[in-house]
PDB file of C-alpha atoms in Angstrom:
ATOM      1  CA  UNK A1046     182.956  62.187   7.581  1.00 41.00           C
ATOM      2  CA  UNK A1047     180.132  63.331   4.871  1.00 41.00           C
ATOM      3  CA  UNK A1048     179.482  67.152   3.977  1.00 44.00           C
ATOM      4  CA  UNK A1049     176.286  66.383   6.947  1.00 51.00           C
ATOM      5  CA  UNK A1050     179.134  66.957   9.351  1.00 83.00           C
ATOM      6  CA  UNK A1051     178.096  64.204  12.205  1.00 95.00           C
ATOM      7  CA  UNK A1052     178.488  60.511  11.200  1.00 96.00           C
ATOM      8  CA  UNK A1053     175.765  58.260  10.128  1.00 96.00           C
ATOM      9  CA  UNK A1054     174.863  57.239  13.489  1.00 98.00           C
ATOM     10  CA  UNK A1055     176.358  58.885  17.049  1.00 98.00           C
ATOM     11  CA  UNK A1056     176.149  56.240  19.651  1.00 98.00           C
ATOM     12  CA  UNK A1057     175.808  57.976  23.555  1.00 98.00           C
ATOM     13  CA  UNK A1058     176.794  56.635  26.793  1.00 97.00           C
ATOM     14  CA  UNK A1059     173.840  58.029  28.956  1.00 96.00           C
ATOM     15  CA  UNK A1060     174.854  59.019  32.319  1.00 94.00           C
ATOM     16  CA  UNK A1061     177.223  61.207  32.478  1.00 93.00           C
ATOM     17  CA  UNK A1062     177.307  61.663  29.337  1.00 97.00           C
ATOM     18  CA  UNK A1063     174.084  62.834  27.764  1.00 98.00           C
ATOM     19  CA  UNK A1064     172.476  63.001  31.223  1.00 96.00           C
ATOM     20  CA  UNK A1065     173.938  64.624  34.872  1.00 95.00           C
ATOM     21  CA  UNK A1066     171.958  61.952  37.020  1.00 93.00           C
ATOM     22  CA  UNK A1067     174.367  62.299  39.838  1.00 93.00           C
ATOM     23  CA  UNK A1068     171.439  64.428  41.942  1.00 95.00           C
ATOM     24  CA  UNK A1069     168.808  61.183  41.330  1.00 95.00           C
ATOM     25  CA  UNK A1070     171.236  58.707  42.622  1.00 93.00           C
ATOM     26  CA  UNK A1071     172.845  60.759  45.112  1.00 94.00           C
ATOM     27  CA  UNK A1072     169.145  60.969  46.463  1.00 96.00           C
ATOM     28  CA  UNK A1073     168.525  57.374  46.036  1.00 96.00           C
ATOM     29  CA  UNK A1074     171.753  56.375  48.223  1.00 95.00           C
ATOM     30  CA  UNK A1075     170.900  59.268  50.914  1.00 97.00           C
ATOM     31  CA  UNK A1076     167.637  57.732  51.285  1.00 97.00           C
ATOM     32  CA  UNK A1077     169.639  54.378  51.498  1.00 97.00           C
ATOM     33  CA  UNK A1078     171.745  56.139  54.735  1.00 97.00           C
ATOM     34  CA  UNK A1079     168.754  57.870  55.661  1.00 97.00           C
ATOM     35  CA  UNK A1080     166.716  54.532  56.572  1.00 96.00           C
ATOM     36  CA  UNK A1081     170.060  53.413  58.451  1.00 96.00           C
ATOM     37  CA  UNK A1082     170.267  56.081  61.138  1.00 96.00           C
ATOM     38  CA  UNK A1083     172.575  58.144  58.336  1.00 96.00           C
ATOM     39  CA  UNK A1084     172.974  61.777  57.659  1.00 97.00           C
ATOM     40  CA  UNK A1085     173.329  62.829  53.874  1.00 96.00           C
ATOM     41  CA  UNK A1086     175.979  62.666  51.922  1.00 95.00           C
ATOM     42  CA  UNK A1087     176.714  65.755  49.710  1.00 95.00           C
ATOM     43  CA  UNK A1088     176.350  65.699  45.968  1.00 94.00           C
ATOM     44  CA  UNK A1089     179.768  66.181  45.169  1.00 91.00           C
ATOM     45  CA  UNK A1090     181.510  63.861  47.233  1.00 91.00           C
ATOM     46  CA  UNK A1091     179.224  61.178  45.338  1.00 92.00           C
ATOM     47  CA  UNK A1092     178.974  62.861  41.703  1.00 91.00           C
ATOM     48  CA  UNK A1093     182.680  61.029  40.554  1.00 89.00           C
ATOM     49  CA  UNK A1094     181.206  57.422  41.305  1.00 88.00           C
ATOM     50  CA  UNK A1095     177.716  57.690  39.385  1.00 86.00           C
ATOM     51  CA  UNK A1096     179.386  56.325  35.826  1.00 77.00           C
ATOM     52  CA  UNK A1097     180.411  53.587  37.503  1.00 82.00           C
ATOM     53  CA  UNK A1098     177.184  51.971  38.705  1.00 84.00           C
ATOM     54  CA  UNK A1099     175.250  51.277  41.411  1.00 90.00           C
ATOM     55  CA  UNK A1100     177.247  48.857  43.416  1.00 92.00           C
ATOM     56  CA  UNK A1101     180.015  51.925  43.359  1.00 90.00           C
ATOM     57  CA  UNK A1102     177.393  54.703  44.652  1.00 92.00           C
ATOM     58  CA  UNK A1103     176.627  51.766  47.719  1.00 94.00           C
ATOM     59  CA  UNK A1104     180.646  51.776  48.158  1.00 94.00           C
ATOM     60  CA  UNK A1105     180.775  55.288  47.783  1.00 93.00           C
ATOM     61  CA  UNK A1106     177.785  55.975  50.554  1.00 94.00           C
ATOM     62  CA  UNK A1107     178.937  53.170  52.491  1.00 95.00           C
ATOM     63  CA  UNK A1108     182.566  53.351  52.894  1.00 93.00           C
ATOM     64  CA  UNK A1109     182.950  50.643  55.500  1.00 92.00           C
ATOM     65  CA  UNK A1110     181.492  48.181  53.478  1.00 92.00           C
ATOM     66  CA  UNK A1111     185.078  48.189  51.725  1.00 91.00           C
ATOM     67  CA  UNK A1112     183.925  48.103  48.458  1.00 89.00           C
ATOM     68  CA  UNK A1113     182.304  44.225  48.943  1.00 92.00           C
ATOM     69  CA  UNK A1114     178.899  45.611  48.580  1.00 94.00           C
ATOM     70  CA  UNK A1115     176.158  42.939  48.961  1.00 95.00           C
ATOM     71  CA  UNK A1116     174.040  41.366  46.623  1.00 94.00           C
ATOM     72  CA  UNK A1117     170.505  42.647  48.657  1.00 95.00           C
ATOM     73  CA  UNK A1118     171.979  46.211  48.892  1.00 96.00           C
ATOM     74  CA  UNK A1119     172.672  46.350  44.968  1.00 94.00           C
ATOM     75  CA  UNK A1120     168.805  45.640  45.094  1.00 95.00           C
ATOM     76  CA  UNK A1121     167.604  48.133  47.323  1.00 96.00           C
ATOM     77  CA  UNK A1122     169.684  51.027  45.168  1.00 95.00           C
ATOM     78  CA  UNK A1123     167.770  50.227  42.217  1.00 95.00           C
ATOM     79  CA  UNK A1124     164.293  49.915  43.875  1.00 96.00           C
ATOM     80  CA  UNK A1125     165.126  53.225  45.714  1.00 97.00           C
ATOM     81  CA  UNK A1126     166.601  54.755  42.380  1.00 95.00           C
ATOM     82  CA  UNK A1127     163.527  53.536  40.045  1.00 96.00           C
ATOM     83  CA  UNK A1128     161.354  55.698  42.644  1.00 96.00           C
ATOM     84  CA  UNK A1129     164.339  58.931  42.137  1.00 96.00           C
ATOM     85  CA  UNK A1130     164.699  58.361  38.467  1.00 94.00           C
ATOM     86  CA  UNK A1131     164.376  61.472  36.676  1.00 91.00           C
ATOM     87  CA  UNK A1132     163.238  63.565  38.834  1.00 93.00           C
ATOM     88  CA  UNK A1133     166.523  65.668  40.264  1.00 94.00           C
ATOM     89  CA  UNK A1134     168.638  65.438  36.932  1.00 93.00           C
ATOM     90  CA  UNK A1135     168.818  66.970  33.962  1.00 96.00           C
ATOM     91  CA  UNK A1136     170.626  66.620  30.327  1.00 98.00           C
ATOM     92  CA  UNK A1137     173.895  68.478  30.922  1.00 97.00           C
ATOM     93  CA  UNK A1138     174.553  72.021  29.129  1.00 97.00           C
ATOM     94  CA  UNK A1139     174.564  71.758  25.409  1.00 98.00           C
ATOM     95  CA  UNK A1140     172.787  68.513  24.983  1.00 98.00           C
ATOM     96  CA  UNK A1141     169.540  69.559  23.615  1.00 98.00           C
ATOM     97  CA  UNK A1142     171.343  71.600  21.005  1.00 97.00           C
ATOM     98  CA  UNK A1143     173.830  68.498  19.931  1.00 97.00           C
ATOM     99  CA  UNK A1144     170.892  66.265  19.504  1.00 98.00           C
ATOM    100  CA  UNK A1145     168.925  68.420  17.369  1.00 97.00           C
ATOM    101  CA  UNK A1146     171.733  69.494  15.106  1.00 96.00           C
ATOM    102  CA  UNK A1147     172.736  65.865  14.868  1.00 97.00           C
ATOM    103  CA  UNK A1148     168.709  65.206  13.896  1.00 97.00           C
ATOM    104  CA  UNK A1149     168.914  68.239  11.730  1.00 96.00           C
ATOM    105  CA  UNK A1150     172.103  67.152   9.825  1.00 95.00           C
ATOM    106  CA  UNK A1151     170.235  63.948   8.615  1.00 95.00           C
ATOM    107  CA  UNK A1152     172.084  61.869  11.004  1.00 97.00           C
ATOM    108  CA  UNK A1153     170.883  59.636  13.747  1.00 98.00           C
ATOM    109  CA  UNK A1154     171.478  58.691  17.688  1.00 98.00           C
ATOM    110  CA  UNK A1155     171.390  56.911  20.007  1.00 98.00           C
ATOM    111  CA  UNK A1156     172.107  55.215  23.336  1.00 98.00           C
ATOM    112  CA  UNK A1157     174.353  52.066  24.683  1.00 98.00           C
ATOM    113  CA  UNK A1158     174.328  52.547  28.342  1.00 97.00           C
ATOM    114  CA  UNK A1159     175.644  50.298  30.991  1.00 95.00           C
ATOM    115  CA  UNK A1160     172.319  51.299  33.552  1.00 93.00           C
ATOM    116  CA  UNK A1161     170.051  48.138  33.216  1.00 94.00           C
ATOM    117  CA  UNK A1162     167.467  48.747  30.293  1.00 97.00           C
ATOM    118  CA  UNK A1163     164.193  48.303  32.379  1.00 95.00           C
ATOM    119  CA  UNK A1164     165.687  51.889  34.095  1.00 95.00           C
ATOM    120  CA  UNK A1165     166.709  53.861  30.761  1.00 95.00           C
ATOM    121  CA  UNK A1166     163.534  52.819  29.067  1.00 96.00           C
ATOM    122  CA  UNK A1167     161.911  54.543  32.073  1.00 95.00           C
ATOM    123  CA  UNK A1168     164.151  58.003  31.857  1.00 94.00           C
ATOM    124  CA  UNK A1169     163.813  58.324  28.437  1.00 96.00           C
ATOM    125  CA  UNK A1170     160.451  59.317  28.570  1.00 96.00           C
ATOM    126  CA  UNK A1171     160.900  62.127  30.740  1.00 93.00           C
ATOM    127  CA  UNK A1172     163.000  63.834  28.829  1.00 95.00           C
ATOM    128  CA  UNK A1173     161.083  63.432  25.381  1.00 96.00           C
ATOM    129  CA  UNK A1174     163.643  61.068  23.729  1.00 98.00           C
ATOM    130  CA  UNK A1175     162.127  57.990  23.481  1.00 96.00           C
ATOM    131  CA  UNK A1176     160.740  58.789  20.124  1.00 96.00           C
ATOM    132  CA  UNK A1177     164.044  60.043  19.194  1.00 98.00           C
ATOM    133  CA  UNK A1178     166.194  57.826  19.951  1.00 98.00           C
ATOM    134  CA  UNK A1179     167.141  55.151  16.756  1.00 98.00           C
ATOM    135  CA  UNK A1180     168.816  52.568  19.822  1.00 98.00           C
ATOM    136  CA  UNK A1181     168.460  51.564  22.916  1.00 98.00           C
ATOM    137  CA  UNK A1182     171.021  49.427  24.450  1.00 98.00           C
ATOM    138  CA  UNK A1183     171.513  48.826  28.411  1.00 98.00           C
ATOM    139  CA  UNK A1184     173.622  46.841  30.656  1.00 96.00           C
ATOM    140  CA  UNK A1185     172.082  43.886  30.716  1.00 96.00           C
ATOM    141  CA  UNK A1186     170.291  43.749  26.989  1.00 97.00           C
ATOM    142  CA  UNK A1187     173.485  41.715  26.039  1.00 98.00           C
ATOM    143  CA  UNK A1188     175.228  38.756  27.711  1.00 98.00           C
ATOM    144  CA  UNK A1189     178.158  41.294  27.884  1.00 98.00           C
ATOM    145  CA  UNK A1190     178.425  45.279  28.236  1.00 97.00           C
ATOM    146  CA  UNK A1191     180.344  47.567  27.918  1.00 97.00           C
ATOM    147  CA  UNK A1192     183.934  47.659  28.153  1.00 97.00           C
ATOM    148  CA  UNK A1193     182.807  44.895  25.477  1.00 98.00           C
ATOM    149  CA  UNK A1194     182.362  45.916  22.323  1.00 98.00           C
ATOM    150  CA  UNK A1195     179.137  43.676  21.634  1.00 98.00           C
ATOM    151  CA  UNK A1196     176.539  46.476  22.746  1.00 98.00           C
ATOM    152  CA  UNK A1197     178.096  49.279  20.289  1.00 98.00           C
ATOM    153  CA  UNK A1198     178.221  46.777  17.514  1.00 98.00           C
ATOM    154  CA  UNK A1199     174.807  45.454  18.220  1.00 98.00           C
ATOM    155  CA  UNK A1200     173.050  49.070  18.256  1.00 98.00           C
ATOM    156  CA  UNK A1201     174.768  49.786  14.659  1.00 98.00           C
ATOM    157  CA  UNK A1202     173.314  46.594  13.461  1.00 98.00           C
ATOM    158  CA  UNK A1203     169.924  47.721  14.797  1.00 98.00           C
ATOM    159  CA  UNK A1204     169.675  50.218  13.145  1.00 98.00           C
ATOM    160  CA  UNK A1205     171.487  49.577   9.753  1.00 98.00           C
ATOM    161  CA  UNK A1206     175.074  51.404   9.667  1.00 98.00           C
ATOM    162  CA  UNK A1207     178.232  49.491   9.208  1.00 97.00           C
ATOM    163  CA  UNK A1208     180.513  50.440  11.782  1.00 96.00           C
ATOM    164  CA  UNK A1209     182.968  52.689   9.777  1.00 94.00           C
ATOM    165  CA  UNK A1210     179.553  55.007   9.869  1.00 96.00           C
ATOM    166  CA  UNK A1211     179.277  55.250  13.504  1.00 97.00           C
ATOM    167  CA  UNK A1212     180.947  57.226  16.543  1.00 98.00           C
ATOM    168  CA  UNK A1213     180.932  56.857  20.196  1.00 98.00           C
ATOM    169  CA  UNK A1214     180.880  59.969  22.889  1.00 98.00           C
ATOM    170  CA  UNK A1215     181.585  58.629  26.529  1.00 97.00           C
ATOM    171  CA  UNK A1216     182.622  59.785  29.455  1.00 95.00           C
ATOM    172  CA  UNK A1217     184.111  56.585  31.310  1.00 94.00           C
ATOM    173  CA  UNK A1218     187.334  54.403  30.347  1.00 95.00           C
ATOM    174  CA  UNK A1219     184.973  51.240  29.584  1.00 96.00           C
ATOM    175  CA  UNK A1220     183.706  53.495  26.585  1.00 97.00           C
ATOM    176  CA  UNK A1221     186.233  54.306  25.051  1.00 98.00           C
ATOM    177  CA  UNK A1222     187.548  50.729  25.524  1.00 98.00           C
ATOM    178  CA  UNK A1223     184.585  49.558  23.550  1.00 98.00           C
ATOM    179  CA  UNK A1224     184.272  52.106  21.446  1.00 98.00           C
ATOM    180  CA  UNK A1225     188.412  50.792  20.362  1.00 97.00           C
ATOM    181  CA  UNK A1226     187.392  47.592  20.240  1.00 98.00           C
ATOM    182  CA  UNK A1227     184.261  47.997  17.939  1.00 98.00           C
ATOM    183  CA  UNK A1228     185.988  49.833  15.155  1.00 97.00           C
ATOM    184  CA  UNK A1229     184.231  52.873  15.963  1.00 97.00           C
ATOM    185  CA  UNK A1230     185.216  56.381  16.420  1.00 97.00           C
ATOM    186  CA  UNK A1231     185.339  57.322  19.650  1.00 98.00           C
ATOM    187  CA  UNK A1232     185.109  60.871  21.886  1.00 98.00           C
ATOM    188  CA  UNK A1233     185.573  61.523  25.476  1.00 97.00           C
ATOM    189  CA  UNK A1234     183.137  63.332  27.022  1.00 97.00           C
ATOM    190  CA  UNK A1235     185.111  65.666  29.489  1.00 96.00           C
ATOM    191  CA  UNK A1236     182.049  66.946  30.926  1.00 96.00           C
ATOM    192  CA  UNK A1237     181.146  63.775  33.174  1.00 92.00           C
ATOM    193  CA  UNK A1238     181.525  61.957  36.204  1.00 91.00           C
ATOM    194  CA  UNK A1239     185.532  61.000  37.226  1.00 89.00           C
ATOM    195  CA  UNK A1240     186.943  60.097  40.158  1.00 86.00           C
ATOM    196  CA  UNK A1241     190.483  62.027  41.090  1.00 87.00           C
ATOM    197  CA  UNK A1242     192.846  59.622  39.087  1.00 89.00           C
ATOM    198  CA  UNK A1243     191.569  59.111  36.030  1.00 91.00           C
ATOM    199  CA  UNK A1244     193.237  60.691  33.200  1.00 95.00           C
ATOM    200  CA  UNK A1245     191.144  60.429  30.191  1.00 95.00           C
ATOM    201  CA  UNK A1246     193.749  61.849  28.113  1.00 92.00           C
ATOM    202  CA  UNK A1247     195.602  58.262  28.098  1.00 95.00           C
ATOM    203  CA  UNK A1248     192.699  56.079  27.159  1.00 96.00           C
ATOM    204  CA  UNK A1249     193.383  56.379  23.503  1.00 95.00           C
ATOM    205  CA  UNK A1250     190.115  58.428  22.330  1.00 97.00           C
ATOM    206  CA  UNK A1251     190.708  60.130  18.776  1.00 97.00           C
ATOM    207  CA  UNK A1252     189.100  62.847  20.485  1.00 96.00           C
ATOM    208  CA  UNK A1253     188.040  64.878  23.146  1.00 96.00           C
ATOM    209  CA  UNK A1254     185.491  67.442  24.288  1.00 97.00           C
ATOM    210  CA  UNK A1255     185.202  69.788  27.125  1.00 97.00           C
ATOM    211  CA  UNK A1256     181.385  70.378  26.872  1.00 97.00           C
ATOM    212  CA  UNK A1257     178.745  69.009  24.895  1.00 97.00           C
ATOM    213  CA  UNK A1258     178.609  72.155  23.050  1.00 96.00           C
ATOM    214  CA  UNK A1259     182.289  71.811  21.484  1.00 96.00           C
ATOM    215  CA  UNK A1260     180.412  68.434  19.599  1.00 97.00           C
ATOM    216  CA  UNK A1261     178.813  70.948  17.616  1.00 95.00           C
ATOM    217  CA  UNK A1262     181.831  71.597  15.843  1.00 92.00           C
ATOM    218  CA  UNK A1263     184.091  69.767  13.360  1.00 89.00           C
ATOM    219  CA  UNK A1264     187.059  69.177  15.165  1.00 89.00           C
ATOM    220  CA  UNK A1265     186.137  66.586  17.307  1.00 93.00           C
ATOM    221  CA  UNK A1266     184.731  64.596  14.482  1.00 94.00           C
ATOM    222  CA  UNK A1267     188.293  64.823  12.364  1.00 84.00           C
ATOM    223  CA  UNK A1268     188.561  61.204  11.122  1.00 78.00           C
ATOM    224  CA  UNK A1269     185.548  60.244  11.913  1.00 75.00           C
ATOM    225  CA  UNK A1270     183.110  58.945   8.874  1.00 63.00           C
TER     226      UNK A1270
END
């Protein structure tokens, strides 16, 4: 890593991650139960699904369903979400400071998110990072995403650093997966979503981080670029 501390270019998943959207899409799948005769579900039974997706917030809300959530339902939870997006959640703890010592360090991020790019172009807005951000790279920008390694290699090529310059912070399995198999360095955001199981200490990060806050020192960034 250069004397600037951060690497050329930090790559960010976005929910869960850079941004605690739980409360939008717990709203979106409430109002989803709501319209079916449904009471509310609370926030924290569905906060460990939301890095997973949408059609694991339907299984979440919808138990009975099995987990074979329909095609019309997926649907629904992002026409109900577009109408939520952005305006119950907030960048988790830390996050403002990371980015701007990142910007301030002469270094650049950005974002390769698995939420389809029609929705993150939308959010980013709202929280005054669209002019910020050197990358944006959803779910379906690609013909693959993430656990495949084509959306982190694509956003370095956007914006013009080799891979040995880059680093990814997630907070799901599938990013650090990618994150592996693009070459890149990779950290585990230990602030976000998780469901009971998951052990984030055996997915093979170089590094971890509690909050987004511990980013802003070196540690994490050991053998990085």
């Amino acid at each position: 890593m250069s004397a600037l501390r951060f690497p050329a270019l930090v790559l960010f998943d976005l929910d869960g991650t850079l941004l605690d959207s739980a409360p939008d899409m717990a709203a979106t799948v409430n109002r989803m139960r709501a319209t079916r005769g449904r009471p509310p579900m609370p926030l924290e039974a569905l906060r460990p699904h939301v890095s997973k997706g949408s059609r694991a917030m339907s299984a979440a809300a919808f138990p009975e369903l099995g987990g074979e959530v329909p095609g019309e339902m997926i649907r629904e939870f992002l026409d109900v979400y577009e109408q939520e997006l952005g305006r119950h959640g907030a960048p988790f703890a830390g996050v403002a400071e990371l980015l701007a010592a990142i910007e301030a360090a002469g270094s650049r991020w950005g974002i390769v998110t698995n939420k389809p790019e029609y929705l993150a172009r939308q959010v980013l807005p709202k929280l005054g990072w669209d002019s910020r951000s050197a990358v944006l790279v959803g779910g379906d920008s690609l013909p693959e995403r993430k656990p495949h390694p084509l959306p982190l290699l694509h956003a370095a090529e956007a914006v013009g650093v080799g891979i040995a310059d880059c680093a990814y912070v997630g907070d799901d399995e599938r990013d650090i997966v990618a994150a592996r198999a693009a070459g890149m360095h990779s950290v585990v955001a230990l602030w976000g979503y998780r469901l009971p199981g998951d052990d984030p200490l055996a997915w093979g990060a170089d590094a971890q981080a509690a909050t987004a806050r511990d980013l802003l020192d070196a540690a994490p960034w050991r053998g990085a670029p």
